[in-house]
Coordinates of N, CA, C and O and ligand atoms in Angstrom, one line a residue:
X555 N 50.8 212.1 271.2 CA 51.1 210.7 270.9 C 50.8 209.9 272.2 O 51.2 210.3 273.2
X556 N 49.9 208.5 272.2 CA 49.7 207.9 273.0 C 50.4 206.4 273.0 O 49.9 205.6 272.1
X557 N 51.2 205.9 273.6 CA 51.1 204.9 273.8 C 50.4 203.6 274.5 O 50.4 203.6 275.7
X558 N 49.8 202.6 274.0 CA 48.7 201.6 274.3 C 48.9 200.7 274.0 O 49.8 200.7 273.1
X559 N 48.3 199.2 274.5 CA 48.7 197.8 274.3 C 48.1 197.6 273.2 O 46.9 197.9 272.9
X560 N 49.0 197.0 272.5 CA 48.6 196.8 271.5 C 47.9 195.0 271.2 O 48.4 194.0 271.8
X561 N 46.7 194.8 270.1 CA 46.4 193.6 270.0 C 45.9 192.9 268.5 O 46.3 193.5 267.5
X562 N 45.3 191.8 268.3 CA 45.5 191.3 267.1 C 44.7 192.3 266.3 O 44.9 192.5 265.1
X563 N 43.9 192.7 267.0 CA 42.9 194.4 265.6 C 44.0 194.8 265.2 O 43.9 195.2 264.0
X564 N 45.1 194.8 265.6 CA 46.3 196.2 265.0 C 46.8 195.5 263.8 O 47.1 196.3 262.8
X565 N 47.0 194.3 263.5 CA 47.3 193.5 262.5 C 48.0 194.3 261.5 O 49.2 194.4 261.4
X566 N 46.8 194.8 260.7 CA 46.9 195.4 259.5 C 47.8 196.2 259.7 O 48.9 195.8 259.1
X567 N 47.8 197.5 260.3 CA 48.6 198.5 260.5 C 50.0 198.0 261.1 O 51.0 198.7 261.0
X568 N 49.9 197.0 261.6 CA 51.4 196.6 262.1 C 51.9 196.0 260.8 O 53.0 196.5 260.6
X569 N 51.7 195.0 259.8 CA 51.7 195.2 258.7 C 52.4 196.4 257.4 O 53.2 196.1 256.5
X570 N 52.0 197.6 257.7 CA 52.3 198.3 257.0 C 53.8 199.2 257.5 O 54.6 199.8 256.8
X571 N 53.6 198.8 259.5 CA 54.6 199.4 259.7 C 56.0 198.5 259.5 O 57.1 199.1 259.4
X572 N 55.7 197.1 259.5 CA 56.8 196.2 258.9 C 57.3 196.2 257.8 O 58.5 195.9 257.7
X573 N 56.6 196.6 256.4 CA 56.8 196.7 255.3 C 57.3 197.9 254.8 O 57.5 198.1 253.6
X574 N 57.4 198.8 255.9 CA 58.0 200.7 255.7 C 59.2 200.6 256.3 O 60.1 201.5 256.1
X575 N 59.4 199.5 257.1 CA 60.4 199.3 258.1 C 61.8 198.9 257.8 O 62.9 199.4 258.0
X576 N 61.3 197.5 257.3 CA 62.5 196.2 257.2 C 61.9 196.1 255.2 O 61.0 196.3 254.5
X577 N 63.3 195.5 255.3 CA 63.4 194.7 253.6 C 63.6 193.4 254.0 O 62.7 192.9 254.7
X578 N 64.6 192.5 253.9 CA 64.3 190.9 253.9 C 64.6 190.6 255.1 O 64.5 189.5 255.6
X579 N 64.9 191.9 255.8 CA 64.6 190.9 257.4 C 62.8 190.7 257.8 O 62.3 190.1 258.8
X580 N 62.2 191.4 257.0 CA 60.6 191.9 257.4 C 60.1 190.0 258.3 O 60.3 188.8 258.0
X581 N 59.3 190.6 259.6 CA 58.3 189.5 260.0 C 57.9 189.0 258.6 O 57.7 189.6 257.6
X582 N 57.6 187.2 258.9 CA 56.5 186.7 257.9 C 55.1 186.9 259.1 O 55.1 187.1 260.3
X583 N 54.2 186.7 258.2 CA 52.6 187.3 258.8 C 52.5 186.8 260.4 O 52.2 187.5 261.3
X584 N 52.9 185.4 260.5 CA 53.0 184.4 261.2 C 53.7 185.0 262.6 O 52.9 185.1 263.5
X585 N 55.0 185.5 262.9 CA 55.4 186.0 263.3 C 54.8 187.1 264.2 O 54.7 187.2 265.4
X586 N 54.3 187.8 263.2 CA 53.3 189.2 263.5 C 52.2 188.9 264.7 O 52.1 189.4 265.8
X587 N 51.3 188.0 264.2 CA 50.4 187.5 264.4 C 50.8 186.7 265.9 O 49.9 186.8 266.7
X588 N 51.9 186.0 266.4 CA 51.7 185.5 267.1 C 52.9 186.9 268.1 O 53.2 186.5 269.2
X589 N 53.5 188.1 267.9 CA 54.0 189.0 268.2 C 52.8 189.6 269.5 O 52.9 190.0 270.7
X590 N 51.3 189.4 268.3 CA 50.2 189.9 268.8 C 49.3 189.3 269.6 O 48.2 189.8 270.0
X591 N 49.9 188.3 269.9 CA 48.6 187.1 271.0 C 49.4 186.5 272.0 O 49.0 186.1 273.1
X592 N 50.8 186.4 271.6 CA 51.6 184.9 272.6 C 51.2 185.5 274.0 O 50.9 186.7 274.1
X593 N 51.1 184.8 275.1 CA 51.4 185.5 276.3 C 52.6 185.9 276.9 O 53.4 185.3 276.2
X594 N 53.1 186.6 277.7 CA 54.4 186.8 278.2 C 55.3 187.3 277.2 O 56.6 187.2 277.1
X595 N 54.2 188.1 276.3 CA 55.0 189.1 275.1 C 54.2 190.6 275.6 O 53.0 190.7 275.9
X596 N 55.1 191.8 275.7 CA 54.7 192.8 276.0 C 54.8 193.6 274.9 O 55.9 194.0 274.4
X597 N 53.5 194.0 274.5 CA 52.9 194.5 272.7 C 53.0 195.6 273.3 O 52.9 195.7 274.5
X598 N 53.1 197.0 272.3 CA 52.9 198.2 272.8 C 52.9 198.9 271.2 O 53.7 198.6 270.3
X599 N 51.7 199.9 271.1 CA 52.0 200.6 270.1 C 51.5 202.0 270.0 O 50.4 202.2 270.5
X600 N 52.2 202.9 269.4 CA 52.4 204.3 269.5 C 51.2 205.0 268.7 O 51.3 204.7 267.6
X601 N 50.3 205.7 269.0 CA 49.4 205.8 268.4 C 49.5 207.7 268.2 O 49.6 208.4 269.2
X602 N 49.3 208.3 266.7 CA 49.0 209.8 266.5 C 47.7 210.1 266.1 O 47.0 209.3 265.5
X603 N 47.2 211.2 266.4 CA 45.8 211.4 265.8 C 44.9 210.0 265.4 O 44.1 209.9 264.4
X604 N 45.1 209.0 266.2 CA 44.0 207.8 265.7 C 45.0 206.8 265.3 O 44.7 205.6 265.6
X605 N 45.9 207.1 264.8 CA 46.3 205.8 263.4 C 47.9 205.5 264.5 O 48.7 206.3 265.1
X606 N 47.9 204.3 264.3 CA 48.8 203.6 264.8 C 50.7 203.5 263.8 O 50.9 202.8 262.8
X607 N 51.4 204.2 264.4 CA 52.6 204.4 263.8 C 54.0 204.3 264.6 O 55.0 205.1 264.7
X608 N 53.9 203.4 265.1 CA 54.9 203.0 265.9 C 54.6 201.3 266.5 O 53.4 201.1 266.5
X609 N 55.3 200.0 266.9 CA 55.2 199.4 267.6 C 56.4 198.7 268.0 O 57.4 198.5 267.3
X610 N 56.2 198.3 269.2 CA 57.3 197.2 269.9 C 56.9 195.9 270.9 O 56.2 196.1 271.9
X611 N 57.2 195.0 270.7 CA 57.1 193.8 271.4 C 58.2 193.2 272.1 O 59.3 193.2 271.5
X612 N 58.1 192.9 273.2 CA 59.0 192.9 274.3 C 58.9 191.4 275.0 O 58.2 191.3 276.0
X613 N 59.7 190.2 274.3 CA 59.5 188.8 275.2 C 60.0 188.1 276.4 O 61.2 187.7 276.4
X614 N 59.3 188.0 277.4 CA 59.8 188.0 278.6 C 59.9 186.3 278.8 O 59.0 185.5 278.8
X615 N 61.0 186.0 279.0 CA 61.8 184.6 279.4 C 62.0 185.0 281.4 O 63.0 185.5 281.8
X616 N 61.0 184.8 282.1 CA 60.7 184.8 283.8 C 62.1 184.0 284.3 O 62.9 184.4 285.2
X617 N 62.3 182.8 283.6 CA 62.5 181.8 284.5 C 64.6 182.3 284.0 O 65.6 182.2 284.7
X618 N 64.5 182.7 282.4 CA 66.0 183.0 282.8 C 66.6 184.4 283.3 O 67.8 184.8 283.1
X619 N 65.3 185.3 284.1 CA 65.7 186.7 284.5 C 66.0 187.8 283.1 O 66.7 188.9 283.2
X620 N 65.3 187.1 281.5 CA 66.1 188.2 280.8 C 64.6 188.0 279.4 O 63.9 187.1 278.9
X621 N 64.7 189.6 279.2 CA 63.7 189.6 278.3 C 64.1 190.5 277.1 O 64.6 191.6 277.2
X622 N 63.7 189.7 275.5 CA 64.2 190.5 274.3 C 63.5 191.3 273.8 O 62.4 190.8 273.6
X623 N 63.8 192.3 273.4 CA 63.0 193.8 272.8 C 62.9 192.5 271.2 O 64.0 192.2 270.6
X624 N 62.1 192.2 270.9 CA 62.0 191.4 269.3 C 61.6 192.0 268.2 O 61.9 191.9 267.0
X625 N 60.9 192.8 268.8 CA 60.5 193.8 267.8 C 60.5 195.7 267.7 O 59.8 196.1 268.6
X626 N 61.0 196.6 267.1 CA 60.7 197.8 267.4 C 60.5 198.6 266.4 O 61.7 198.7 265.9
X627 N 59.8 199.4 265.6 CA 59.6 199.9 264.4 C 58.6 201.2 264.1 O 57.3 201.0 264.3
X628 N 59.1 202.3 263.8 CA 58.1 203.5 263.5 C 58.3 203.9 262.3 O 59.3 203.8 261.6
X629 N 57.0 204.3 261.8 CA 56.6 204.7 260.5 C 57.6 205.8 260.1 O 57.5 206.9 260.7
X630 N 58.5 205.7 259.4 CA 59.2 206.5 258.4 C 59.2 208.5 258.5 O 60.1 209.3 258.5
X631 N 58.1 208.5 258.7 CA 57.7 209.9 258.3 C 57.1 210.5 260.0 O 56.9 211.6 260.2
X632 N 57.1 209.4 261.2 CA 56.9 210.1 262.0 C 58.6 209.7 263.3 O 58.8 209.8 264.5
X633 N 59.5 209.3 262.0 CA 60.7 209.3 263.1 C 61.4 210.5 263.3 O 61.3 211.5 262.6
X634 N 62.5 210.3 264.4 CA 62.9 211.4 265.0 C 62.2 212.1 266.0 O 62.7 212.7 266.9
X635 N 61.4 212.0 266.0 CA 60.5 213.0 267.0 C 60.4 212.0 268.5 O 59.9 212.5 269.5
X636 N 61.0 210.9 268.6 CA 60.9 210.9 270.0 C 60.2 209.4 270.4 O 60.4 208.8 271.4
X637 N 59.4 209.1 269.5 CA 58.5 208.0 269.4 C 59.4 207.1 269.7 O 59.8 207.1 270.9
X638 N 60.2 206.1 268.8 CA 61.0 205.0 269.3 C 61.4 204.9 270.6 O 61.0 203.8 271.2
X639 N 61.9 205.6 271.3 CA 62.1 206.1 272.5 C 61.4 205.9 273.3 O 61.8 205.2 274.3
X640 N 60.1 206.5 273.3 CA 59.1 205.8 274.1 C 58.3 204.5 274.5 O 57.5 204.1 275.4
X641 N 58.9 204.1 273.4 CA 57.9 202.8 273.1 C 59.0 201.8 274.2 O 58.7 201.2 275.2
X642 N 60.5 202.0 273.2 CA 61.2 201.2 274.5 C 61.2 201.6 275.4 O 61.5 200.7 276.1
X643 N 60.9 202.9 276.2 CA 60.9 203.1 277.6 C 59.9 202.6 278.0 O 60.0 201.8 279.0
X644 N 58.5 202.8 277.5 CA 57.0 202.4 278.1 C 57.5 200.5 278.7 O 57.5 200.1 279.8
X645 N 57.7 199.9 277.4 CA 58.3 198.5 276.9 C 59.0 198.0 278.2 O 58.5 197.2 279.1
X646 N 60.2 198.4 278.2 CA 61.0 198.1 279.4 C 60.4 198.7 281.0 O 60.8 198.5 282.1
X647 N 59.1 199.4 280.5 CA 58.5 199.7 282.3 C 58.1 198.2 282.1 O 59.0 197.4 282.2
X648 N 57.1 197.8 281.9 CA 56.1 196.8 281.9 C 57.0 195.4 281.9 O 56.4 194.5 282.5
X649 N 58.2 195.2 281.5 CA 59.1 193.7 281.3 C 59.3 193.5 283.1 O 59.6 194.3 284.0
X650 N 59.0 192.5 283.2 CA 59.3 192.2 284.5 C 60.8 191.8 284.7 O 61.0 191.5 285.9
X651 N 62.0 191.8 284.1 CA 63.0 190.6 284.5 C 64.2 192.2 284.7 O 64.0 193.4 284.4
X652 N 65.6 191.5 285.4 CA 66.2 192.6 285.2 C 67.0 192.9 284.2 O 67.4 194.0 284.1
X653 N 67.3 191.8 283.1 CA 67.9 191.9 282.1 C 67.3 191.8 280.9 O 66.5 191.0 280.6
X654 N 67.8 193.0 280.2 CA 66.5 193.0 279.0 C 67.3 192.6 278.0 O 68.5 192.9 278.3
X655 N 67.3 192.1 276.9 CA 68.5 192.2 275.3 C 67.8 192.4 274.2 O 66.6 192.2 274.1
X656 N 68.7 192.8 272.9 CA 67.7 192.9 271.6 C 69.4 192.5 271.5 O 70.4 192.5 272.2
X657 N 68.9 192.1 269.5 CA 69.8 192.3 268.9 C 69.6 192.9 267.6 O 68.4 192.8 267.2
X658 N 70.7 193.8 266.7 CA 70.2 194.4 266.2 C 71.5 194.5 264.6 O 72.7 194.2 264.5
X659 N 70.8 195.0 263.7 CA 72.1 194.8 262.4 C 73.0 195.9 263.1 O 72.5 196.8 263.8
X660 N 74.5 195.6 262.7 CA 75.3 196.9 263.2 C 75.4 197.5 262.2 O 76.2 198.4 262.1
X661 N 74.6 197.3 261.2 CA 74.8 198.5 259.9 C 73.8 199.6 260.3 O 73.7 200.5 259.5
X662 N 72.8 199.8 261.7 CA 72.0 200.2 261.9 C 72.2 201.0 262.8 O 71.8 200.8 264.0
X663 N 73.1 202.4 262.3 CA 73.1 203.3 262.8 C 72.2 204.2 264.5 O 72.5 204.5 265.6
X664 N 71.1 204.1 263.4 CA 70.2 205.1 264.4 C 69.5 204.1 265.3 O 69.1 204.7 266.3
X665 N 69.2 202.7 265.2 CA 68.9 202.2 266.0 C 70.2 201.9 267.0 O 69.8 202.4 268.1
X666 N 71.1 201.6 267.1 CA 72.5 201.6 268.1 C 72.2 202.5 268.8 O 71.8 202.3 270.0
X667 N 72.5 204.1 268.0 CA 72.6 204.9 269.0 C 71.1 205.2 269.8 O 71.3 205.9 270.7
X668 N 69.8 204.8 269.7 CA 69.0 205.0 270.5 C 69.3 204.1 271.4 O 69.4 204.7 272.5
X669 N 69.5 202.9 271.4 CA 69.9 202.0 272.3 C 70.9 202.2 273.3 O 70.6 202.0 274.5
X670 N 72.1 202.5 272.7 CA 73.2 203.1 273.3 C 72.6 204.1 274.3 O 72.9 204.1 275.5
X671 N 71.9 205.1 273.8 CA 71.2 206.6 275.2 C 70.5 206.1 275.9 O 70.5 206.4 277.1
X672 N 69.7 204.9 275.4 CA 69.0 204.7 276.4 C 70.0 203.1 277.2 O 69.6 202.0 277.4
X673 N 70.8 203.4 277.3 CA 71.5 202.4 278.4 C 71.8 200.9 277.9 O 71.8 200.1 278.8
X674 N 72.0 200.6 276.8 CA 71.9 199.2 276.5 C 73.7 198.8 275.7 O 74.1 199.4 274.6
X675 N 74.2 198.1 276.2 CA 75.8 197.8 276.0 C 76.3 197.0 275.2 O 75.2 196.7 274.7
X676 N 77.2 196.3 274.4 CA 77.1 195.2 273.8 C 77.5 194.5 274.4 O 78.2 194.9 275.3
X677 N 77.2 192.6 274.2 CA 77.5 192.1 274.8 C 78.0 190.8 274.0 O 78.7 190.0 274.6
X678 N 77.6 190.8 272.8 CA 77.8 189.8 272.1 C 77.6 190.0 270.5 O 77.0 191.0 270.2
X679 N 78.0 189.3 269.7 CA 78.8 189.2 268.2 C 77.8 188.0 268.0 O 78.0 187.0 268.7
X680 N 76.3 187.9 266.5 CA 76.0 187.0 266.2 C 76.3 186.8 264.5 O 75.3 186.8 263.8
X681 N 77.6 186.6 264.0 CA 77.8 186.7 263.0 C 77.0 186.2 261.4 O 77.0 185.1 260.9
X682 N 76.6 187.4 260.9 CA 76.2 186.0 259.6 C 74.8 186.3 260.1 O 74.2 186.2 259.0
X683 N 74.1 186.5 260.7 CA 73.0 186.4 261.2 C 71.8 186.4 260.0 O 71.2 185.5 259.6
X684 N 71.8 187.4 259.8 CA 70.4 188.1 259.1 C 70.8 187.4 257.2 O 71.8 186.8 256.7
X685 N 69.6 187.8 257.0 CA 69.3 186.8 255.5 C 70.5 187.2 254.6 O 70.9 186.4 253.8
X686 N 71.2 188.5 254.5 CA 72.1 188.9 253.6 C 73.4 188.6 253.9 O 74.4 188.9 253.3
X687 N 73.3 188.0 255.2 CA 74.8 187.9 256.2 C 75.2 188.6 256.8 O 76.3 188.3 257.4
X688 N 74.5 190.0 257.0 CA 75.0 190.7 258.1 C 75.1 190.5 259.4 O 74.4 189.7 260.0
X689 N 75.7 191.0 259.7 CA 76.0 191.1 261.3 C 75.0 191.2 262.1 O 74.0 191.7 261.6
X690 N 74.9 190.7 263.6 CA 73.8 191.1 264.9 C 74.6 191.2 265.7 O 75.4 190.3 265.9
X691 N 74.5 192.6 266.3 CA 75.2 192.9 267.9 C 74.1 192.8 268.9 O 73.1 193.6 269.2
X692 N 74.4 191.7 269.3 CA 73.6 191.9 270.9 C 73.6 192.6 271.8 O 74.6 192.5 272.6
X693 N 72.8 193.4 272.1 CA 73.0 194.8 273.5 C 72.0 194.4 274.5 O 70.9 194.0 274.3
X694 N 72.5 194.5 275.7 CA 71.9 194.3 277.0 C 71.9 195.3 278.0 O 72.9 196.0 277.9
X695 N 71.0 195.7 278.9 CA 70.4 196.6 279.7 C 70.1 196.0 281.3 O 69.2 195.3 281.5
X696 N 70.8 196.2 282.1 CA 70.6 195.7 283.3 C 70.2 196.7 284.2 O 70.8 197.8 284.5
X697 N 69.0 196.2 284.6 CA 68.2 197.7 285.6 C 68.1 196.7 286.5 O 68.2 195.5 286.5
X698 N 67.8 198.1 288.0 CA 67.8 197.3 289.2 C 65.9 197.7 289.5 O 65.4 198.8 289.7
X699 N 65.3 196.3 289.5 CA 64.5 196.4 289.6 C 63.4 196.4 290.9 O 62.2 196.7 290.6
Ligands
LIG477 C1 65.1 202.5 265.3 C2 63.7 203.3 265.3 C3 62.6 202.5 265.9 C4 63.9 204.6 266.1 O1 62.7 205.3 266.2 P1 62.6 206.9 266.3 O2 61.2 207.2 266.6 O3 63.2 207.6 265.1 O4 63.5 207.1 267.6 P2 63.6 208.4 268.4 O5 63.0 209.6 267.7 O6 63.1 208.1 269.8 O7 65.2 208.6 268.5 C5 65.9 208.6 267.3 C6 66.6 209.9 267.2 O8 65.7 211.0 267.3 C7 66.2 212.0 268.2 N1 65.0 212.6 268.8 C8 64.4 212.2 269.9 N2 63.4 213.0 270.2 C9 63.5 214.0 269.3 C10 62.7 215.2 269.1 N3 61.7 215.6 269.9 N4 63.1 216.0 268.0 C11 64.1 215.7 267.2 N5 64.8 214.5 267.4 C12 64.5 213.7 268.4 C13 67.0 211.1 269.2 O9 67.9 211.9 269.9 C14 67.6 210.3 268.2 O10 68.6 211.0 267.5 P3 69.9 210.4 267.0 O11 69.6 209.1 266.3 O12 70.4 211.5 266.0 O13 70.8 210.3 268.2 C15 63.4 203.8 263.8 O14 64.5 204.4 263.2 C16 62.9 202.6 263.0 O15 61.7 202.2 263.0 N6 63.8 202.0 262.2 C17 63.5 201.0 261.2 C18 63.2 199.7 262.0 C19 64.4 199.3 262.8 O16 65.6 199.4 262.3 N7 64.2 198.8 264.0 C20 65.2 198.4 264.9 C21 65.6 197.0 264.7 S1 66.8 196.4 265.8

């Protein structure tokens, strides 16, 4: 498995990995698309035998010391093995700031607890959030950089 920056060629495939991923929270195209060009977004995506199955985007806010993991997502059939993991570790090498945040549904088990191992705390309650009304727990990560 290689990890590499990822760019607007991945489109498609990032596409498919949103649509394996999420239900009505899914990116609209729009989103995706500017996930893959903005500056001062750090794209990264997990690549097996050729084909791209994993990705994460990482948006870095300089001026308030704090950058949000916005996106993170692996293809179905190649999770568990370690990939998510990497992507936010690669992810969080490259973010310049010392405070990183995501937020994330708390109905969302397995994403917590990767979060949780890899060092990320709660910090905040955004209720109602997501299109069905679920919940977002905000988790933050403070490295000394
Ligand atoms: C959240 C998500 C990105 C995690 O990706 P992943 O590749 O499965 O993550 P990892 O494999 O690194 O870690 C997940 C689990 O695999 C385990 N794992 C890691 N390496 C492993 C290995 N080599 N063999 C077996 N298990 C392993 C981890 O310990 C962890 O286990 P646990 O959840 O039982 O504690 C993935 O579940 C996903 O795409 N979900 C849908 C999209 C989503 O919800 N994104 C987050 C939005 S906030």
């Amino acid at each position: 498995m290689d990890i590499l920056s990822a760019s607007i060629l991945d489109l498609g495939p990032l596409q498919q990995i949103e649509r394996a991923s999420f239900d009505a929270d899914r990116w609209p195209l729009l989103d995706l698309m500017a996930a893959l060009t903005f500056s001062d977004v750090v794209r990264l995506k997990a690549v097996v035998d050729g084909h791209m199955v994993g990705f994460i985007a990482g948006d870095q806010r300089a001026s308030k010391g704090l950058s949000w993991i916005a996106t993170i997502a692996v293809l179905p059939q190649f999770r568990q093995q370690g990939i998510g993991r990497a992507l936010l570790e690669a992810c969080e090498a490259k973010l310049m700031t010392p405070r990183v945040r995501l937020c994330v549904r708390t109905d969302n088990a397995s994403a917590i607890r990767l979060y949780e191992q890899t060092g990320y705390q709660r910090v905040d309650m955004w209720y109602h959030y997501y299109k069905d009304r679920a919940d977002a727990m905000v988790m933050e990560k403070i490295r000394g950089l």
